[in-house]
Short mmCIF file of C-alpha atoms in Angstrom, two decimals:
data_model
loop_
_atom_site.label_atom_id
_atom_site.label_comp_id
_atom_site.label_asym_id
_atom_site.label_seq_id
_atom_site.Cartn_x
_atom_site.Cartn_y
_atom_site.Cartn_z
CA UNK A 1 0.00 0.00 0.00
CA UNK A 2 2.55 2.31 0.43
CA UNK A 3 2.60 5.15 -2.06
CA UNK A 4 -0.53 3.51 -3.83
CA UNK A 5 -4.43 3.81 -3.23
CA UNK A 6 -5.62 0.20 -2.88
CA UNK A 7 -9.64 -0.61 -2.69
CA UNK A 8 -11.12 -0.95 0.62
CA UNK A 9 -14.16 -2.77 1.22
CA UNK A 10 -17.31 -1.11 0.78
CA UNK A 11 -16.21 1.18 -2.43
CA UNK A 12 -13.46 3.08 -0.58
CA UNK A 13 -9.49 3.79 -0.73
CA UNK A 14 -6.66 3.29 1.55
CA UNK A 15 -3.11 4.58 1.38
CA UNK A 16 -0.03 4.65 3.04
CA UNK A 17 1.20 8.16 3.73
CA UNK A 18 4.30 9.66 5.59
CA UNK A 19 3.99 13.01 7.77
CA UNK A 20 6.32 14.70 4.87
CA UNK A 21 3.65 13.56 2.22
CA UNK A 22 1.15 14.61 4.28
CA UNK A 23 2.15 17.63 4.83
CA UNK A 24 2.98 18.44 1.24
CA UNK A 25 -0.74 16.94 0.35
CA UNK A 26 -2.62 19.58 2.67
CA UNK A 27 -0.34 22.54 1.61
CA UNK A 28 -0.77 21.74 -2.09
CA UNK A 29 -4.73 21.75 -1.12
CA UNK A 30 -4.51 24.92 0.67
CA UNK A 31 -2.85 27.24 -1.74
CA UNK A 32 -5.82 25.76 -4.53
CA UNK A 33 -7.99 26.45 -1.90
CA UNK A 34 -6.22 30.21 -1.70
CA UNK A 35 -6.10 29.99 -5.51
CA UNK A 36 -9.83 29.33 -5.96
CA UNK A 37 -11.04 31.96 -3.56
CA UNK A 38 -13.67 32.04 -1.05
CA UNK A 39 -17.30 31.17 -1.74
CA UNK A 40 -20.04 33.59 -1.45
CA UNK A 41 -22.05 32.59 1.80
CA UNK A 42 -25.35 34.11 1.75
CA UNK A 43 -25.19 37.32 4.04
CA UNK A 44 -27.70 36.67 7.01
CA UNK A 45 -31.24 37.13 6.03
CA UNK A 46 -30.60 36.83 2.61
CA UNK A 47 -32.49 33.75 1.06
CA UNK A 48 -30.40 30.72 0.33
CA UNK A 49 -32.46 30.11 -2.56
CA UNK A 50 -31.25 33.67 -4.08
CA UNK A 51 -27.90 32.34 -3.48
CA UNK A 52 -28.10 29.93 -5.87
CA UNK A 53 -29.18 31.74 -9.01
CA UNK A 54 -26.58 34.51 -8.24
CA UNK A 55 -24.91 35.04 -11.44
CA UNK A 56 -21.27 34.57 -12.00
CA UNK A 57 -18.21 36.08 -14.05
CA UNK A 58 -18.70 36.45 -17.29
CA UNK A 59 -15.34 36.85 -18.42
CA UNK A 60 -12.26 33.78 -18.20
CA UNK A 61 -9.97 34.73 -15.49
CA UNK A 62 -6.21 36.25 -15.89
CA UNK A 63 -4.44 33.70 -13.96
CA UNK A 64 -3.25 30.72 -16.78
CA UNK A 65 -3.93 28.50 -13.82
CA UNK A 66 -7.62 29.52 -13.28
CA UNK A 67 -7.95 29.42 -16.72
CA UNK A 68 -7.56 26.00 -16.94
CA UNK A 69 -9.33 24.66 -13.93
CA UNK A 70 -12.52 27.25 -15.72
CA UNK A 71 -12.21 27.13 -19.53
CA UNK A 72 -13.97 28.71 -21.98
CA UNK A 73 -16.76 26.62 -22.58
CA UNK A 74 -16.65 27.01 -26.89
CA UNK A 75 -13.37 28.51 -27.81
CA UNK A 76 -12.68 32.19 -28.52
CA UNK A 77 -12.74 31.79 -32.32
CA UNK A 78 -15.45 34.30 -33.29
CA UNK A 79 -17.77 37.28 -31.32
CA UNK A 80 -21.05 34.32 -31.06
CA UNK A 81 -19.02 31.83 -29.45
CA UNK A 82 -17.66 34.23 -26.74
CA UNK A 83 -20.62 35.27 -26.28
CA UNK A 84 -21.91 31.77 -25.57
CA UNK A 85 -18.97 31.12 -23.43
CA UNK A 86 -19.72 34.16 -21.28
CA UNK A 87 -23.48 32.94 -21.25
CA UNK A 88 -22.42 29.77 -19.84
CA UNK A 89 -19.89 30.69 -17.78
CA UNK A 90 -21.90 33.44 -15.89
CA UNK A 91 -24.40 30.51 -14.79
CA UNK A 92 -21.74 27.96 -14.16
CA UNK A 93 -18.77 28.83 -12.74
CA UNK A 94 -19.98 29.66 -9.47
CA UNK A 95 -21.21 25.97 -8.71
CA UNK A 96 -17.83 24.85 -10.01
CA UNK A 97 -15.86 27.22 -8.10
CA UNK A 98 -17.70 25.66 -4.70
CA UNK A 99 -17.30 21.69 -6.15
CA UNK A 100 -13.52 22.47 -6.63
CA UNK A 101 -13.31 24.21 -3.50
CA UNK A 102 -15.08 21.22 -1.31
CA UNK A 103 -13.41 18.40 -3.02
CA UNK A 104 -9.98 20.18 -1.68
CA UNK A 105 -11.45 21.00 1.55
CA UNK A 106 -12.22 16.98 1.79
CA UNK A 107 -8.54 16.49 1.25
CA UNK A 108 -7.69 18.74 3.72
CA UNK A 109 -10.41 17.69 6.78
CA UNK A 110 -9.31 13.72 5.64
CA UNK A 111 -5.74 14.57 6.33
CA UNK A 112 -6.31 16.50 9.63
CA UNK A 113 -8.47 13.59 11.02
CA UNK A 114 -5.42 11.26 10.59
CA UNK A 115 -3.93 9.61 13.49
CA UNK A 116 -0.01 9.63 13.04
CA UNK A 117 2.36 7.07 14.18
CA UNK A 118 5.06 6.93 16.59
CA UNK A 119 7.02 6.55 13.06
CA UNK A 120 5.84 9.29 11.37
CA UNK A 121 3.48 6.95 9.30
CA UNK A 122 -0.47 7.21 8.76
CA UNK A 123 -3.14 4.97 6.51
CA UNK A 124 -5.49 7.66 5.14
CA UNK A 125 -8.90 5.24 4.47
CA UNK A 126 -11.28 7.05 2.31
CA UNK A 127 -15.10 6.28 1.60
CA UNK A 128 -16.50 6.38 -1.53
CA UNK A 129 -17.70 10.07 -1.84
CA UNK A 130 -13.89 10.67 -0.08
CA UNK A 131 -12.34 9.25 -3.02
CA UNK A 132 -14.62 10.91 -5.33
CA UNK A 133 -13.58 14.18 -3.81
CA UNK A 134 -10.02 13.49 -3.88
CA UNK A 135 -9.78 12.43 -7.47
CA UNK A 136 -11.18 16.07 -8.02
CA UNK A 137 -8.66 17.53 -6.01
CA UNK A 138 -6.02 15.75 -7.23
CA UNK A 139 -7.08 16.54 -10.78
CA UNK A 140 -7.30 20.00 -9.99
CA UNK A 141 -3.53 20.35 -8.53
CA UNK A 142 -2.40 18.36 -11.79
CA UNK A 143 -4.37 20.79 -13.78
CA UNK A 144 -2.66 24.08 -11.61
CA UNK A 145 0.87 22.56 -11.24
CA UNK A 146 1.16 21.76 -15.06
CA UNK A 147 -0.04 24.62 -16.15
CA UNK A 148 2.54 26.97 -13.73
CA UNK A 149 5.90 24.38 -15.27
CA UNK A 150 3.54 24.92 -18.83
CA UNK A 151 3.30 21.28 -19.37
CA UNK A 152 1.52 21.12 -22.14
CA UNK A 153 -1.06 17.90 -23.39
CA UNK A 154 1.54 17.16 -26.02
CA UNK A 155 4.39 16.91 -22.70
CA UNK A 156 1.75 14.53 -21.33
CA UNK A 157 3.12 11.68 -22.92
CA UNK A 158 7.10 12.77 -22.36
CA UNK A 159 7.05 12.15 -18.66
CA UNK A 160 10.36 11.26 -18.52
CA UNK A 161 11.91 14.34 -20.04
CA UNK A 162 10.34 15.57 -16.49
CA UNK A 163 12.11 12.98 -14.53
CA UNK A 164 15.41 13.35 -16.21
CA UNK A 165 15.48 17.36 -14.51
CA UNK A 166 18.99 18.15 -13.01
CA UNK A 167 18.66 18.45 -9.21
CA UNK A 168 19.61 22.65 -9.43
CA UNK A 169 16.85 22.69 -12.33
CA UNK A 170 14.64 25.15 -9.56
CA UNK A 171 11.16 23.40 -11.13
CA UNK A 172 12.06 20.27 -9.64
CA UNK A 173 10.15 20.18 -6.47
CA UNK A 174 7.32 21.26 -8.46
CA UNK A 175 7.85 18.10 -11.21
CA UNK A 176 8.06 15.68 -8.59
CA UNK A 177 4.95 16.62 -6.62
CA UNK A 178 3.24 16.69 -10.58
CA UNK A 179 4.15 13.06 -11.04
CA UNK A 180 3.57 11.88 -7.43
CA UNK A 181 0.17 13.55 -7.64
CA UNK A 182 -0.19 11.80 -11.20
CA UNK A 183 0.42 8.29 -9.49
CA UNK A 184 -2.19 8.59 -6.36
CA UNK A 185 -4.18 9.92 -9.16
CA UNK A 186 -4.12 6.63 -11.13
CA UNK A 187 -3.71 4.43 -8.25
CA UNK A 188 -7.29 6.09 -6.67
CA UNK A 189 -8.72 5.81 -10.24
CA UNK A 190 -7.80 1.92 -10.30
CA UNK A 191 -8.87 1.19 -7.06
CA UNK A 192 -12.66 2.80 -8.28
CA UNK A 193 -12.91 0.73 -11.60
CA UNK A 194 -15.00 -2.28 -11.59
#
């Protein structure tokens, strides 16, 4: 199990974890949680209901990273299709913005509850939903990490131009924590397949 999700009974996950990858795991969910910003809680008295038709942005955000955890929905190409993308983002973004931001918050309340060993070791056991929010989580760090070393899709495939990085190279702590991420990623995703 260690460094690997394996299935649990019951639909869940389980991992091996030590208090250095644990403490990398909730950082990296913090600063998306930073990244993605706060959600708009109703004020008090406001209806709840209101809350939920509140319109969003209707333009992509500046940050390349935001960018890609929110793309346009149709492309840029031509004046109708930003228009559409606007459209759609104003009346989605909002509910994606607070899925991204619970599925890190999961991470982060999952790896607070863990009990740590007198070694420095902890099994992080994850339910279903859990691992359901986790996968989104640890999509969405992929998606921010890549995008700030500007792995592209066509890079996807040259992993090991990543590994072979000199040690001074400063991206390197950012590469490895890409591909680690990238392994739990597909290790959780195996462990949820049929």
């Amino acid at each position: 199990m260690a460094g690997h999700f394996e299935a649990t009974p019951g639909g869940g996950a389980a991992v091996a974890l030590d208090e250095v990858e644990i403490a990398i795991l909730r950082s990296l969910a913090v600063q998306l949680l930073e990244l993605i910003g706060p959600g708009d809680e109703p004020a008090e008295g406001e209806d709840p209901l209101a809350a939920l038709f509140a319109e969003g942005p209707s333009e992509p955000p500046t940050d390349p990273a935001l960018a890609r955890l929110f793309p346009e929905a149709y492309g840029d190409e031509d004046s109708e299709l930003r228009a559409a993308s606007a459209e759609f983002r104003r009346f989605t973004e909002n509910d994606l913005r607070t899925r991204k931001r619970d599925d890190a918050l999961a991470v982060v309340r999952t790896l607070d509850a863990l009990s740590i060993a007198g070694d420095g070791s902890a099994v992080l056991e994850l339910t279903g939903d859990e691992c359901r929010n986790w996968l989104g989580a640890l999509n969405d760090l992929r998606l921010t990490i890549g995008t700030r070393l500007e792995v592209s899709d066509d890079d996807e495939g040259e992993a090991g131009s990543l590994y072979r990085l000199p040690d001074s190279d400063p991206r390197k702590p950012m590469v490895m924590a890409y591909l680690w991420l990238g392994a739990l990623q597909e290790t959780l995703v195996e462990t949820l397949m049929p």
